[in-house]
Amino acid sequence: MAKTKRLLSLLGLAAASGLVLSGCATQTTTDSATTDSADGGTSSTEEQKVLQFWAFGDMGLGDLIAEYEAANPDIKINMKVSDFDPHHQGLLTSLDSAAPDIAAIEVGYSSLFKAVAAKFVDMREFGAEALEDDYLDWRWAQGVDLEGRVFGIPTDVGPMTICYRSDLFAAAGLPTDRDEVSALWPTWEDFIATGEKYVAATGDSFLSSTGYVWNAVKNQSDEKFYSADGSTLVYDTNPQIKKAWDLSVAATPISANIGDWTADWNAGMNNGAYAVLTCPAWMMGYIQSQAPDLGGSWDVATMPEGGGNWGGSQLTIPARAQYPAEAAAFITWVLSAENQQKLFEKSGQFPSTVAAYESESLLSFESEYFSNAPVGEIYATGVTQLVPLYEGPKERVIDQEFGAALGRIANGDQTPGEAYESAIENIKRDVG
Amino acid sequence: MATNSKKLLRSERRSGLLYTSPFFIIFAVFGLFPIVYTFWVGFHKWDPFSEPTWVGLDNFVLLMGDDRLWLAIRNTFSIWFLSSVPQILIALWLAWILNHSRIKGNTFWRSVVLIPNITSVVAVAVVFGQLFGRDYGMINWLLTVLGFTPIDWVNGTFSSHVLIAIMVIWRWTGYNALIYLAAMQSVPEELYEAAELDGASKFRQFIEITIPQIRPTIIFTVIVSTIGGLQIFAEPLILDGQGYAGGVSRQFSTVTLFMFEQGFSRFEYGYASAIAIVLTLIVISFSIVNFLIVRKIRA
């Protein structure tokens, strides 16, 4: 009896030392819900090449991938979708080991990966130089490092508008016509004042979270957290950041404090928990997929104080890819002007290829879901207003700290002053 | 003769080593090496953009002054306490019922209590996220119906700890109950009969006979739940779906979450390893403390 006791407790202690450290290695994947596409690589012919494609959303590419596979029977594309941050973090840590053939990198992370551009295939090997003029120059530059290596080809751009619920606007006694709605808010102060009117009339929230004001305003300049040439950190001195912060704080009373991409947020898109979203082109596809029954209730107006970009990615080929040439062929095909335009009409990602902005079919494209708004023309106009914005290597870390600080204000955990102080303090410690 | 048996003994010993070697080799590669390597990394500054450089104890000095670590330790212990104590009590009660009741389908019920344990943590977190949602969750709906004010589970400190603890309890109680059940079945029936003759109540029998008799098993489960509980990771990670921070005020940031944030979101491999080492020390010392306390249960 005594022996068993001792054995059992020893077992526990021995397990203690083993479990703690070896436990960390096995759990890296629990956070990213992995969804491999149906076929696990069982090929009908010996020759079939399976390209591994890592992304942080399905990017609406399903149809185009099917089309490409049909035209190239020897190629199979296996898409693995993870959450936004885990995708980029996992990619960075696997560049030296199990890297995929194709990986998406969002612009917020582009500078981080620029530092390790040598761990990607230089696409000039596959004739990328000839493609440069097809794309918006600042979007192209986000995939080129200091030595001129082209490590990624641009996907879409995210010029922003305001998506709003015209039915809820009507109920609140606000105008519903998109030109009249745009005229309500030439400035962000007017936008917040409109929100206050809405809240007073309905008792519901106008915005899902103050993060939407933050995200839009901070992107309406040529400098964000880094100076335009990328040499210095300006997150605590840039007047545009201060402005974005102050406006976000002012928007607290009209916001519902619902986190993005959560179940409550998706539900709120349907049931009127909030009435507007700042809307980069790709957001249209997301709204349609989450609230399929609300066609005709959503509409698109212009954003206060001009445009601004949110999102867009580069498609890259890690140096350790198994099939770099095949991956390059797919990337150049899927990101061609013609296919980017197709993607816009299907799921809203706006092309980064300049030829599209002249295209008659794009300019006349109207979205039935968004009350027949001429979204082709709206976003094409938006794109021309965009100014290149430098995104630095620690962009995401800085943004997360400010975002959490806004959350603390919304929760009532801290006053705006305390939240700002603590955000700056945290960024200083982690970034410099 | 004597030399022969010695030879036999030696060859037996050798073949014994050979048979057990797969364990030692696998342990060396997947257990020992990572542990040693973690210590090595802990004394370096290292990120994906540069080669590791030796910094001595810098990571540890920095860590001791980092209030995020102390907050994470507080949260981890709070969540551990809120989950372990009810878990063990409920498991004992469940095991007692399974052992003593004459309900039909014994095997069936024993399997049922294990189902939560084999469910994916991610699925559990998704379901609980729906149940405990602030605006459209069922629990808050019930609270409203009963006239209470709804609770913002994820954004409160104590409420988020309770929510995580509920997920852990739901997942691990059945597992512990089965271990207790196995132990209870080896308690000699005569002891209960004798107590019965002396007029002891069921509750008295449970306290005076069952608990002391299964003491080694209780020690085992307490230590295992200490080791597991102090490394809690998946539940708090998935709670708000916003990354490794553990809430906007880090209100449910745990030590493992903090380690992950530093290692795989901030890419400070050295700092993250230092956190791992500190966590190891905490777990070992706390396991010893728990062992000493639980050993005091009257035999």
XYZ file of C-alpha atoms in Angstrom:
731
model
C 0.000 0.000 0.000
C 2.651 2.473 1.067
C 4.597 1.583 -2.025
C 1.733 2.380 -4.377
C 1.225 5.702 -2.681
C 4.805 6.670 -3.158
C 4.759 5.438 -6.734
C 1.663 7.452 -7.564
C 2.994 10.664 -6.112
C 6.361 10.142 -7.751
C 4.563 9.648 -11.020
C 2.871 12.961 -10.548
C 6.087 14.792 -9.825
C 7.930 13.175 -12.712
C 5.096 14.129 -15.002
C 5.341 17.694 -13.733
C 8.754 18.303 -15.162
C 8.050 16.491 -18.416
C 4.657 17.948 -19.158
C 5.404 21.601 -18.652
C 8.056 21.988 -21.267
C 7.108 19.388 -23.821
C 3.517 20.596 -23.574
C 4.255 23.820 -25.370
C 5.291 22.247 -28.618
C 2.113 20.303 -29.226
C -0.366 23.099 -28.787
C 0.638 25.510 -31.492
C -2.174 24.497 -33.804
C -5.111 24.563 -31.409
C -5.859 28.207 -32.100
C -6.147 28.045 -35.839
C -9.188 26.216 -37.023
C -7.703 24.329 -39.911
C -9.932 23.616 -42.828
C -8.229 21.617 -45.492
C -10.129 21.445 -48.716
C -11.818 18.168 -49.436
C -9.211 16.126 -51.262
C -6.285 15.307 -49.028
C -3.973 14.815 -51.983
C -5.149 11.465 -53.275
C -4.154 11.836 -56.858
C -5.528 9.960 -59.804
C -2.233 10.176 -61.641
C 1.266 9.798 -60.286
C 2.177 13.169 -61.759
C -0.294 15.319 -59.839
C 1.331 18.148 -57.910
C -0.384 19.362 -54.766
C 0.292 23.034 -54.010
C -0.110 23.926 -50.337
C -1.736 27.368 -50.027
C -1.894 29.082 -46.593
C -4.266 31.994 -46.064
C -6.216 33.803 -43.308
C -9.618 33.619 -44.954
C -10.819 31.772 -48.027
C -10.246 34.984 -50.054
C -13.253 34.024 -52.179
C -10.926 32.033 -54.410
C -12.931 28.778 -54.485
C -14.313 29.192 -58.015
C -11.055 30.425 -59.490
C -9.112 27.535 -57.940
C -11.622 25.055 -59.367
C -11.303 26.696 -62.771
C -7.500 26.533 -62.616
C -7.502 22.891 -61.546
C -9.852 21.996 -64.383
C -7.564 23.680 -66.918
C -4.426 22.151 -65.348
C -5.267 18.571 -64.389
C -1.779 17.971 -63.009
C -2.211 20.714 -60.370
C -4.190 20.454 -57.187
C -4.432 23.400 -54.769
C -4.887 22.641 -51.127
C -5.970 25.681 -49.151
C -5.363 25.874 -45.409
C -7.209 28.687 -43.676
C -6.221 29.980 -40.224
C -7.158 33.012 -38.147
C -5.516 36.301 -39.077
C -2.699 36.627 -36.539
C -1.951 32.904 -36.072
C -1.632 32.583 -39.853
C 1.108 35.197 -40.125
C 2.856 34.125 -36.933
C 2.798 30.481 -37.992
C 4.083 31.353 -41.446
C 7.015 33.315 -40.049
C 8.046 30.481 -37.765
C 7.749 27.820 -40.479
C 9.798 29.568 -43.168
C 12.790 27.450 -42.175
C 10.909 24.177 -41.951
C 7.505 23.162 -43.272
C 6.719 26.147 -45.487
C 3.826 25.978 -47.983
C 4.051 26.623 -51.751
C 1.878 29.739 -51.615
C 1.238 32.039 -48.656
C -0.849 35.196 -48.309
C 0.679 38.117 -46.398
C -1.572 41.012 -45.419
C -0.243 44.574 -45.833
C -0.180 45.123 -42.046
C 2.405 42.351 -41.875
C 4.233 43.146 -45.120
C 7.081 45.072 -43.491
C 7.678 42.328 -40.956
C 8.156 39.855 -43.794
C 10.225 42.314 -45.833
C 12.929 41.765 -43.231
C 13.034 38.079 -44.168
C 12.354 38.516 -47.911
C 15.383 36.324 -48.632
C 13.385 33.380 -47.278
C 10.948 33.799 -50.187
C 11.347 33.083 -53.883
C 12.309 36.246 -55.768
C 9.522 36.318 -58.329
C 11.738 38.115 -60.815
C 12.974 34.588 -61.535
C 9.561 33.992 -63.038
C 9.280 37.258 -64.941
C 7.582 39.381 -62.288
C 9.288 42.562 -63.528
C 7.096 42.515 -66.611
C 4.007 42.599 -64.375
C 4.960 45.631 -62.301
C 3.151 48.188 -64.494
C -0.097 46.237 -64.279
C -0.520 47.015 -60.562
C -0.952 50.107 -58.384
C 2.618 51.208 -57.707
C 2.318 51.512 -53.903
C 0.622 48.125 -53.651
C 3.386 46.592 -55.766
C 5.999 48.199 -53.507
C 4.567 46.409 -50.458
C 5.903 43.172 -51.963
C 9.405 44.451 -52.754
C 12.250 44.608 -50.220
C 15.079 47.175 -49.996
C 17.299 45.171 -52.341
C 14.584 44.991 -54.972
C 13.537 41.379 -54.362
C 9.936 40.852 -55.452
C 8.648 38.445 -52.797
C 4.919 38.962 -53.332
C 2.345 39.966 -55.949
C -0.543 42.192 -54.786
C -4.067 40.875 -54.389
C -6.861 43.395 -53.830
C -6.925 46.917 -52.352
C -9.284 48.044 -49.626
C -10.524 51.588 -50.310
C -13.055 52.374 -47.604
C -16.625 53.591 -47.652
C -19.378 53.499 -45.038
C -21.821 50.601 -45.315
C -25.094 51.491 -43.618
C -28.499 49.934 -42.946
C -30.952 52.145 -44.837
C -33.964 50.482 -43.151
C -32.605 51.348 -39.688
C -31.737 54.872 -40.845
C -35.345 55.314 -41.987
C -36.633 54.101 -38.623
C -34.382 56.638 -36.881
C -35.679 59.480 -39.048
C -32.403 59.857 -40.915
C -32.153 60.174 -44.712
C -31.732 56.908 -46.588
C -30.581 58.012 -50.039
C -26.858 57.354 -50.389
C -26.000 60.862 -51.569
C -27.975 62.462 -48.758
C -26.358 60.103 -46.252
C -22.901 60.964 -47.555
C -23.807 64.638 -47.151
C -24.583 64.031 -43.449
C -20.910 63.571 -42.598
C -18.313 65.658 -44.402
C -16.185 65.372 -41.220
C -15.769 62.692 -38.535
C -17.299 65.072 -35.975
C -20.427 65.165 -38.167
C -20.340 61.376 -38.388
C -20.306 61.030 -34.599
C -23.056 63.674 -34.294
C -25.179 61.631 -36.709
C -24.500 58.585 -34.549
C -25.669 60.465 -31.469
C -28.915 61.389 -33.266
C -29.375 57.739 -34.229
C -28.786 56.517 -30.679
C -31.158 59.135 -29.265
C -33.884 58.121 -31.727
C -33.591 54.345 -31.441
C -31.808 53.491 -28.198
C -29.592 51.121 -30.213
C -25.900 51.525 -30.962
C -24.651 53.175 -34.124
C -21.264 51.404 -34.344
C -20.217 47.894 -33.310
C -17.081 49.245 -31.655
C -14.951 52.381 -31.505
C -12.288 50.364 -33.341
C -14.043 51.244 -36.594
C -13.409 54.950 -36.185
C -9.858 54.207 -35.064
C -9.151 51.970 -38.030
C -10.537 54.397 -40.586
C -9.014 57.637 -39.304
C -5.533 56.250 -38.642
C -5.410 55.055 -42.262
C -6.361 58.469 -43.735
C -2.838 59.820 -43.894
C 0.521 59.027 -45.433
C 1.964 58.302 -41.976
C 0.679 56.022 -39.267
C 2.903 54.624 -36.509
C 6.106 55.032 -38.510
C 7.359 58.080 -40.391
C 6.709 57.904 -44.139
C 10.279 56.803 -44.857
C 10.058 54.141 -42.154
C 13.019 55.494 -40.205
C 11.364 56.555 -36.931
C 8.422 55.643 -34.726
C 5.844 58.434 -34.590
C 2.900 56.666 -32.908
C 3.055 59.069 -29.958
C 3.681 62.268 -31.937
C 1.745 61.822 -35.196
C -1.228 64.262 -35.059
C -3.270 61.888 -37.220
C -2.928 59.130 -34.601
C -3.913 61.569 -31.850
C -6.909 62.593 -33.929
C -7.913 58.963 -34.532
C -7.626 58.286 -30.798
C -9.665 61.322 -29.737
C -12.410 60.597 -32.276
C -12.549 56.947 -31.175
C -12.905 57.995 -27.551
C -15.658 60.423 -28.570
C -17.426 57.548 -30.338
C -17.603 55.409 -27.161
C -21.201 56.394 -26.274
C -22.501 55.453 -29.743
C -20.715 52.065 -29.859
C -21.894 48.623 -28.766
C -18.464 47.329 -27.632
C -18.774 44.145 -29.711
C -15.481 42.543 -30.785
C -14.862 42.097 -34.513
C -15.381 38.667 -36.062
C -17.126 37.359 -32.926
C -20.455 35.522 -32.831
C -22.155 38.626 -31.407
C -20.686 40.746 -34.197
C -21.934 38.423 -36.915
C -25.348 38.233 -35.265
C -25.423 42.027 -34.957
C -24.975 42.348 -38.710
C -28.415 40.752 -39.042
C -30.381 42.019 -36.095
C -29.491 45.685 -36.035
C -27.172 45.777 -33.013
C -25.364 48.455 -35.017
C -26.260 50.434 -38.135
C -22.972 51.221 -39.914
C -19.589 49.668 -40.659
C -16.550 51.261 -42.234
C -16.395 49.225 -45.327
C -13.318 48.357 -47.351
C -14.418 46.717 -50.612
C -13.741 43.199 -49.322
C -16.093 43.774 -46.387
C -19.032 43.683 -48.820
C -18.433 39.978 -49.384
C -18.301 39.338 -45.647
C -21.559 41.188 -44.952
C -23.310 39.300 -47.729
C -22.148 35.952 -46.408
C -23.154 36.748 -42.800
C -26.486 38.457 -43.494
C -27.699 36.846 -46.724
C -31.338 37.788 -46.092
C -30.737 41.528 -45.752
C -30.237 42.269 -49.455
C -31.609 45.748 -50.166
C -31.284 46.824 -46.521
C -27.586 47.615 -46.696
C -26.302 50.495 -48.812
C -22.992 52.292 -49.397
C -22.105 55.938 -48.673
C -18.808 57.791 -48.757
C -16.535 57.990 -45.731
C -15.914 61.284 -43.899
C -12.761 63.171 -44.884
C -11.957 61.141 -47.981
C -10.699 57.642 -48.571
C -8.357 55.311 -46.757
C -7.106 51.803 -47.272
C -7.784 48.791 -45.079
C -6.393 45.425 -46.041
C -5.139 43.727 -49.147
C -2.463 41.042 -49.331
C 0.456 39.813 -51.352
C 0.680 36.215 -52.525
C 4.171 34.870 -51.893
C 6.203 31.723 -52.492
C 8.408 30.656 -49.557
C 11.919 29.640 -50.625
C 11.346 26.138 -49.283
C 8.241 25.593 -51.464
C 8.143 22.238 -53.167
C 6.768 23.539 -56.489
C 7.866 27.199 -56.888
C 7.416 27.341 -60.676
C 3.903 25.919 -60.507
C 3.051 28.259 -57.639
C 4.296 31.264 -59.633
C 2.209 30.230 -62.632
C -0.908 30.019 -60.480
C -0.243 33.327 -58.706
C 0.271 35.293 -61.919
C -2.872 33.760 -63.366
C -5.139 34.254 -60.372
C -3.977 37.856 -59.778
C -4.308 38.930 -63.399
C -6.493 41.965 -64.125
C -9.199 39.783 -65.603
C -9.430 37.415 -62.633
C -9.227 40.174 -60.015
C -12.179 41.810 -61.716
C -14.117 38.545 -61.650
C -13.390 38.251 -57.949
C -14.664 41.775 -57.298
C -17.958 41.098 -58.993
C -18.382 37.867 -57.046
C -17.180 38.681 -53.552
C -16.146 42.330 -53.421
C -12.327 42.367 -53.298
C -11.365 45.423 -55.338
C -8.666 44.885 -58.015
C -5.154 46.240 -57.511
C -4.637 46.063 -61.279
C -4.861 49.526 -62.856
C -6.426 48.313 -66.107
C -9.556 47.425 -64.158
C -10.222 51.077 -63.241
C -10.800 51.920 -66.919
C -12.907 48.845 -67.562
C -16.439 49.678 -68.648
C -17.882 46.533 -67.062
C -16.264 47.281 -63.694
C -17.300 50.937 -63.678
C -20.887 50.057 -64.451
C -21.036 47.200 -61.927
C -23.842 47.565 -59.394
C -24.331 45.434 -56.310
C -27.838 44.070 -56.080
C -27.340 43.230 -52.406
C -26.268 46.781 -51.560
C -29.473 48.325 -52.934
C -28.014 48.459 -56.461
C -25.291 50.868 -55.372
C -22.817 51.553 -58.207
C -20.023 50.010 -56.141
C -17.700 49.627 -59.155
C -17.630 53.368 -59.660
C -17.628 54.184 -55.923
C -14.581 52.057 -55.167
C -12.790 53.014 -58.395
C -13.111 56.654 -57.307
C -11.991 55.663 -53.805
C -8.860 53.978 -55.107
C -7.658 57.080 -56.923
C -7.897 59.094 -53.671
C -5.605 56.724 -51.794
C -2.164 57.883 -50.788
C 0.586 55.337 -50.152
C 0.858 54.607 -46.433
C 3.990 53.126 -44.934
C 3.310 50.047 -42.771
C 6.222 49.305 -40.436
C 7.522 45.975 -39.130
C 5.874 46.218 -35.673
C 2.656 47.686 -37.078
C 0.449 44.951 -35.728
C 1.824 44.975 -32.182
C 1.305 48.738 -31.910
C -2.190 48.515 -33.322
C -3.155 45.713 -30.931
C -2.078 47.776 -27.912
C -4.129 50.802 -29.010
C -7.073 48.527 -29.802
C -6.949 46.900 -26.356
C -6.752 50.360 -24.759
C -9.931 51.436 -26.579
C -11.528 48.213 -25.324
C -10.616 49.089 -21.729
C -12.354 52.452 -22.105
C -15.455 50.781 -23.542
C -15.493 48.289 -20.630
C -15.159 51.114 -18.143
C -11.922 49.601 -16.791
C -9.931 52.766 -17.420
C -10.487 56.434 -18.181
C -9.395 57.576 -21.662
C -6.330 59.235 -20.132
C -5.245 56.092 -18.252
C -5.867 53.902 -21.279
C -3.736 56.115 -23.515
C -0.912 56.208 -20.956
C -0.903 52.438 -20.555
C -1.003 51.851 -24.325
C 1.991 54.125 -24.861
C 3.822 52.490 -21.948
C 3.202 48.976 -23.320
C 4.306 49.952 -26.831
C 7.452 51.632 -25.487
C 8.376 48.448 -23.646
C 7.679 46.041 -26.523
C 8.539 48.097 -29.592
C 10.650 51.025 -28.494
C 28.608 -22.199 -12.254
C 28.872 -18.897 -10.543
C 30.468 -17.230 -13.545
C 27.802 -18.722 -15.781
C 24.946 -17.219 -13.823
C 26.756 -13.893 -13.710
C 27.082 -13.980 -17.486
C 23.405 -14.838 -17.806
C 22.541 -11.959 -15.538
C 24.625 -9.564 -17.589
C 23.042 -10.614 -20.879
C 19.608 -10.388 -19.294
C 20.402 -6.921 -18.150
C 21.558 -6.038 -21.635
C 18.435 -7.373 -23.325
C 16.369 -5.587 -20.702
C 18.005 -2.309 -21.644
C 17.392 -3.090 -25.282
C 13.680 -3.647 -24.680
C 13.259 -0.434 -22.731
C 15.466 1.650 -25.033
C 12.662 2.936 -27.316
C 11.226 4.818 -24.341
C 14.553 6.367 -23.421
C 15.348 7.335 -27.005
C 11.936 8.921 -27.578
C 12.104 10.651 -24.211
C 15.567 11.997 -25.011
C 14.443 13.408 -28.356
C 11.002 14.758 -27.450
C 11.320 15.287 -23.697
C 14.848 15.889 -22.561
C 16.152 17.771 -25.584
C 13.363 20.399 -25.652
C 13.808 20.957 -21.905
C 17.549 21.472 -22.187
C 17.132 23.553 -25.339
C 14.538 25.761 -23.641
C 17.075 26.500 -20.899
C 19.672 27.358 -23.532
C 17.276 29.686 -25.394
C 16.234 31.302 -22.097
C 19.733 32.743 -21.720
C 19.739 34.250 -25.217
C 18.066 37.059 -27.118
C 16.677 35.547 -30.274
C 14.036 36.380 -32.882
C 13.380 35.100 -36.421
C 15.386 37.992 -37.908
C 18.700 37.460 -36.145
C 21.054 34.879 -34.689
C 20.794 34.124 -30.957
C 23.069 36.216 -28.737
C 24.008 35.338 -25.150
C 22.452 37.736 -22.639
C 22.974 35.795 -19.400
C 20.237 36.438 -16.853
C 18.811 39.522 -18.623
C 15.593 37.788 -19.640
C 14.955 36.681 -16.065
C 15.757 40.072 -14.556
C 13.400 41.727 -17.040
C 10.751 39.127 -16.326
C 10.829 39.621 -12.556
C 10.004 43.305 -13.090
C 7.286 42.611 -15.668
C 3.874 43.188 -14.111
C 2.312 41.141 -16.896
C 3.956 38.017 -15.440
C 2.599 38.625 -11.942
C -0.843 39.363 -13.313
C -0.701 36.141 -15.353
C 0.379 34.154 -12.276
C -2.487 35.610 -10.238
C -4.979 34.789 -12.984
C -3.605 31.274 -13.443
C -3.929 30.446 -9.739
C -7.366 31.996 -9.530
C -8.576 29.929 -12.493
C -6.857 26.824 -11.120
C -8.509 27.204 -7.722
C -11.953 27.934 -9.180
C -11.734 24.879 -11.414
C -9.864 22.280 -9.341
C -11.721 22.407 -6.054
C -15.260 21.990 -7.437
C -13.940 19.530 -10.008
C -12.529 17.167 -7.390
C -15.549 17.427 -5.107
C -18.017 16.791 -7.930
C -15.878 13.930 -9.246
C -15.827 12.251 -5.813
C -19.584 12.605 -5.559
C -20.111 11.218 -9.091
C -17.798 8.278 -8.422
C -19.624 7.527 -5.179
C -22.945 7.441 -7.021
C -21.585 5.284 -9.829
C -20.058 2.913 -7.291
C -22.964 2.538 -4.896
C -26.172 2.973 -6.833
C -27.917 0.061 -8.384
C -28.884 1.916 -11.555
C -29.063 -0.095 -14.761
C -26.484 0.265 -17.494
C -23.399 0.789 -15.380
C -20.989 0.698 -18.316
C -23.149 3.151 -20.222
C -23.061 5.751 -17.439
C -19.359 5.256 -16.956
C -18.806 5.992 -20.644
C -21.119 9.004 -20.559
C -19.092 10.815 -17.898
C -16.029 10.577 -20.129
C -17.631 12.172 -23.207
C -16.753 15.795 -22.298
C -13.133 14.719 -22.021
C -12.908 13.429 -25.575
C -14.620 16.491 -27.072
C -12.288 18.946 -28.809
C -11.449 21.979 -26.637
C -12.092 24.257 -29.581
C -15.604 22.866 -30.017
C -16.216 23.247 -26.285
C -15.049 26.858 -26.391
C -17.295 27.643 -29.354
C -20.347 26.175 -27.628
C -19.590 27.927 -24.329
C -18.925 31.155 -26.221
C -22.470 30.931 -27.579
C -23.946 30.067 -24.181
C -22.148 32.891 -22.383
C -22.325 35.562 -25.121
C -23.015 39.021 -23.695
C -25.821 40.046 -26.027
C -27.305 36.845 -27.390
C -26.057 34.164 -24.989
C -28.500 31.749 -23.409
C -27.175 32.219 -19.871
C -27.661 35.981 -19.997
C -31.104 35.475 -21.481
C -31.957 33.236 -18.523
C -30.541 35.779 -16.077
C -32.677 38.491 -17.654
C -35.782 36.320 -17.483
C -35.128 35.648 -13.789
C -34.782 39.370 -13.190
C -31.009 39.606 -12.796
C -28.770 41.948 -14.761
C -26.906 40.218 -17.603
C -23.174 39.657 -17.077
C -20.431 40.648 -19.501
C -18.651 37.328 -18.900
C -15.561 37.799 -21.037
C -14.822 41.413 -20.089
C -14.988 41.008 -16.311
C -12.016 39.619 -14.363
C -13.814 37.314 -11.953
C -16.569 36.401 -14.412
C -14.052 35.415 -17.105
C -12.224 33.220 -14.575
C -15.498 31.569 -13.630
C -16.329 30.985 -17.278
C -12.951 29.342 -17.938
C -13.276 27.289 -14.756
C -16.693 26.033 -15.883
C -15.175 24.833 -19.162
C -12.395 23.023 -17.302
C -14.802 21.477 -14.802
C -17.084 20.327 -17.588
C -14.172 18.710 -19.384
C -12.246 17.019 -16.570
C -14.756 16.055 -13.890
C -15.822 12.827 -15.587
C -12.236 11.774 -16.134
C -11.412 12.225 -12.452
C -14.651 10.490 -11.452
C -13.612 7.364 -13.353
C -10.220 7.307 -11.655
C -11.914 7.630 -8.245
C -14.396 4.941 -9.207
C -11.602 2.501 -9.983
C -10.026 3.238 -6.609
C -13.348 2.954 -4.741
C -13.968 -0.468 -6.194
C -10.847 -1.809 -4.540
C -12.012 -0.683 -1.078
C -12.908 -3.896 0.827
C -16.673 -4.315 1.237
C -16.176 -5.564 4.846
C -15.211 -2.096 6.013
C -18.573 -0.697 4.921
C -20.412 -3.686 6.434
C -18.692 -3.165 9.760
C -19.488 0.552 9.700
C -23.075 -0.234 8.795
C -23.324 -2.504 11.860
C -21.954 0.302 14.007
C -24.728 2.538 12.682
C -22.619 4.927 10.592
C -24.502 7.012 8.048
C -23.651 6.902 4.328
C -22.009 10.298 4.595
C -19.977 9.208 7.621
C -18.878 6.076 5.688
C -17.796 8.263 2.775
C -15.718 10.558 5.001
C -14.282 7.903 7.326
C -13.728 5.003 4.941
C -13.809 5.973 1.279
C -11.690 9.131 1.428
C -8.818 7.664 3.513
C -8.854 4.437 1.490
C -8.474 6.178 -1.874
C -6.021 8.773 -0.571
C -3.190 7.842 -2.999
C -5.577 8.310 -5.908
C -6.670 11.709 -4.615
C -3.034 12.739 -4.310
C -2.483 11.632 -7.895
C -5.455 13.586 -9.285
C -4.617 16.697 -7.300
C -1.097 16.691 -8.684
C -2.210 15.998 -12.232
C -4.829 18.753 -12.075
C -2.210 21.100 -10.642
C 0.134 20.383 -13.525
C -2.632 20.677 -16.101
C -4.421 23.597 -14.479
C -1.360 25.789 -14.113
C -0.640 25.369 -17.812
C -4.141 26.307 -18.898
C -4.036 27.650 -22.438
C -6.682 26.661 -24.976
C -9.743 27.822 -23.025
C -8.524 31.375 -22.322
C -7.064 31.629 -25.820
C -10.355 30.932 -27.531
C -12.463 32.916 -25.069
C -12.458 36.195 -27.003
C -10.850 35.139 -30.272
C -8.658 38.267 -30.217
C -5.219 36.749 -29.798
C -2.881 35.932 -26.948
C -3.375 38.982 -24.736
C -6.099 37.366 -22.608
C -8.614 40.186 -22.801
C -8.257 43.945 -23.240
C -7.147 44.355 -19.623
C -5.263 41.024 -19.701
C -7.937 39.971 -17.226
C -7.661 36.294 -18.159
C -4.077 36.207 -19.381
C -2.445 33.025 -18.024
C 1.245 32.196 -17.781
C 1.148 29.874 -20.807
C -0.790 32.456 -22.802
C 1.803 35.090 -21.870
C 4.579 32.714 -22.940
C 2.861 32.161 -26.282
C 2.296 35.869 -26.787
C 5.965 36.628 -26.267
C 7.194 33.641 -28.282
C 4.893 33.458 -31.251
C 3.277 36.883 -31.523
C 6.119 39.155 -30.383
C 8.784 36.646 -31.507
C 10.905 37.073 -28.371
C 12.026 33.447 -28.205
C 14.475 34.015 -25.337
C 11.959 35.878 -23.195
C 9.298 33.248 -23.882
C 11.722 30.495 -22.850
C 12.457 32.340 -19.621
C 8.711 32.395 -18.939
C 8.557 28.649 -19.650
C 11.337 28.008 -17.148
C 9.649 30.132 -14.483
C 6.402 28.268 -15.125
C 8.191 24.944 -14.731
C 9.580 26.016 -11.371
C 6.172 27.240 -10.234
C 4.503 23.984 -11.238
C 7.105 21.809 -9.546
C 7.091 23.745 -6.295
C 3.328 24.050 -6.187
C 2.961 20.317 -6.892
C 5.193 19.592 -3.906
C 3.139 21.931 -1.701
C -0.080 20.258 -2.802
C 1.429 16.849 -2.239
C 2.376 17.779 1.315
C -1.072 19.186 2.043
C -3.057 16.302 0.594
C -0.789 13.757 2.317
C -2.124 15.112 5.605
C -5.517 13.496 4.901
C -6.080 11.230 7.888
C -5.263 7.631 7.058
